[in-house]
C-alpha positions as MATLAB code, in Angstrom:
seq = 'MHTTVEWIRADERLPYDGAGILAAVTGRYPGEQEDDPDSLSGQEFWLVLPMYFRRIHPVEESGEIIENCFYDSDGVVRFPIGGPTCEEMVTHWAEMPSLPGMDIQRIYGKDVGRALRALP';
ca = [
     -38.147    0.585   -5.414;
     -34.676    1.384   -6.727;
     -31.904   -1.149   -7.037;
     -28.385    0.013   -6.332;
     -26.088   -0.510   -9.288;
     -22.359   -0.988   -8.870;
     -20.699    0.668  -11.861;
     -17.262   -0.670  -12.805;
     -14.871    1.402  -14.905;
     -14.357   -0.314  -18.257;
     -10.695    0.719  -18.321;
     -10.074   -1.005  -14.964;
     -11.926   -4.324  -15.285;
     -13.955   -6.145  -17.927;
     -16.903   -8.539  -17.461;
     -16.648  -12.284  -17.987;
     -16.990  -13.595  -21.545;
     -20.611  -13.721  -22.703;
     -21.920  -11.583  -19.835;
     -25.162   -9.701  -20.375;
     -24.514   -6.301  -18.800;
     -25.643   -2.693  -18.637;
     -23.157   -0.378  -20.314;
     -22.702    3.371  -19.892;
     -21.946    4.492  -23.455;
     -20.697    7.879  -24.613;
     -20.507    9.320  -28.103;
     -22.035   11.948  -30.367;
     -25.227   11.706  -32.414;
     -24.543   12.203  -36.118;
     -25.359   15.691  -37.277;
     -25.904   17.661  -40.455;
     -25.392   21.381  -41.008;
     -29.068   21.982  -41.760;
     -30.316   20.210  -38.588;
     -32.542   21.992  -36.105;
     -30.266   23.274  -33.287;
     -32.813   22.022  -30.703;
     -32.648   18.426  -31.967;
     -30.308   15.754  -30.577;
     -28.420   15.760  -33.859;
     -24.714   16.408  -33.354;
     -24.983   16.437  -29.553;
     -22.821   14.406  -27.204;
     -24.531   11.700  -25.175;
     -23.850    9.380  -22.258;
     -26.542    6.759  -21.763;
     -27.190    3.248  -20.456;
     -27.728    0.363  -22.887;
     -28.142   -3.388  -22.387;
     -25.207   -5.160  -24.039;
     -23.104   -8.315  -24.077;
     -19.364   -8.637  -23.600;
     -17.113  -10.891  -25.654;
     -13.415  -11.622  -25.139;
     -13.299  -12.872  -28.750;
     -16.050  -11.751  -31.159;
     -15.992  -13.181  -34.704;
     -17.548  -10.959  -37.377;
     -19.357  -13.348  -39.732;
     -19.487  -10.970  -42.705;
     -15.743  -10.261  -42.829;
     -14.163  -13.130  -40.900;
     -12.484  -10.523  -38.672;
     -11.882  -11.382  -35.013;
     -12.475   -8.560  -32.524;
     -11.148   -8.842  -28.969;
     -12.617   -7.410  -25.735;
     -15.701   -5.722  -27.105;
     -19.245   -4.935  -26.072;
     -22.082   -5.476  -28.554;
     -25.821   -4.845  -28.511;
     -28.824   -6.663  -29.955;
     -28.422   -4.707  -33.207;
     -24.864   -6.032  -33.581;
     -23.230   -2.646  -32.920;
     -19.730   -3.191  -31.508;
     -18.279   -0.794  -28.944;
     -14.973   -0.849  -27.093;
     -14.066   -0.007  -23.513;
     -12.696    3.472  -22.990;
      -8.909    3.265  -23.075;
      -9.086    0.494  -25.708;
      -9.314    0.721  -29.488;
     -11.010    3.929  -30.633;
     -14.590    3.844  -31.886;
     -17.404    6.381  -32.267;
     -19.203    5.197  -29.126;
     -17.140    4.085  -26.124;
     -18.180    2.114  -23.032;
     -17.069    4.066  -19.963;
     -18.546    1.791  -17.272;
     -20.480   -1.452  -17.000;
     -22.690   -3.107  -14.393;
     -24.144   -6.535  -13.912;
     -27.794   -6.949  -14.825;
     -30.117   -6.931  -11.806;
     -31.672  -10.167  -10.564;
     -35.162  -11.205  -11.607;
     -37.963   -9.908   -9.359;
     -37.996  -11.727   -6.036;
     -34.983  -13.883   -6.957;
     -31.215  -13.869   -6.669;
     -30.593  -15.028  -10.263;
     -30.630  -13.186  -13.574;
     -32.058  -15.777  -15.983;
     -34.332  -18.791  -16.124;
     -34.994  -20.983  -19.157;
     -37.553  -23.558  -20.197;
     -40.158  -25.145  -17.951;
     -38.717  -23.413  -14.853;
     -39.991  -20.023  -16.113;
     -43.672  -20.818  -15.526;
     -42.933  -22.190  -12.058;
     -40.971  -19.061  -11.123;
     -43.690  -16.721  -12.368;
     -46.406  -18.583  -10.448;
     -44.316  -18.346   -7.244;
     -44.241  -14.527   -7.349;
     -46.539  -12.709   -4.899;
];
């Protein structure tokens, strides 16, 4: 079963602060002159990654404040296309799908076990 995803252009609208989203990211893999030409090294890419969006994102190490950015679980910060330039840009974003058999995206605590037992 496939779920239809509504992709939203990152240069037209941004998610709400703290949103967990899917992001279409474009960039280029780093490359070296001696790399195998058949490897992904140095090639452009456009792929989907799970990310979060922040209106204001403090960088603990430097004290810098970054505005309107997407970041992943590894702490890599990316900007929407049309925004500040970075090596990997977010072209589109989509809301995460709902949990199986539900119309919500997250459950916490004791409600998790109840929800899992209710699944067919």
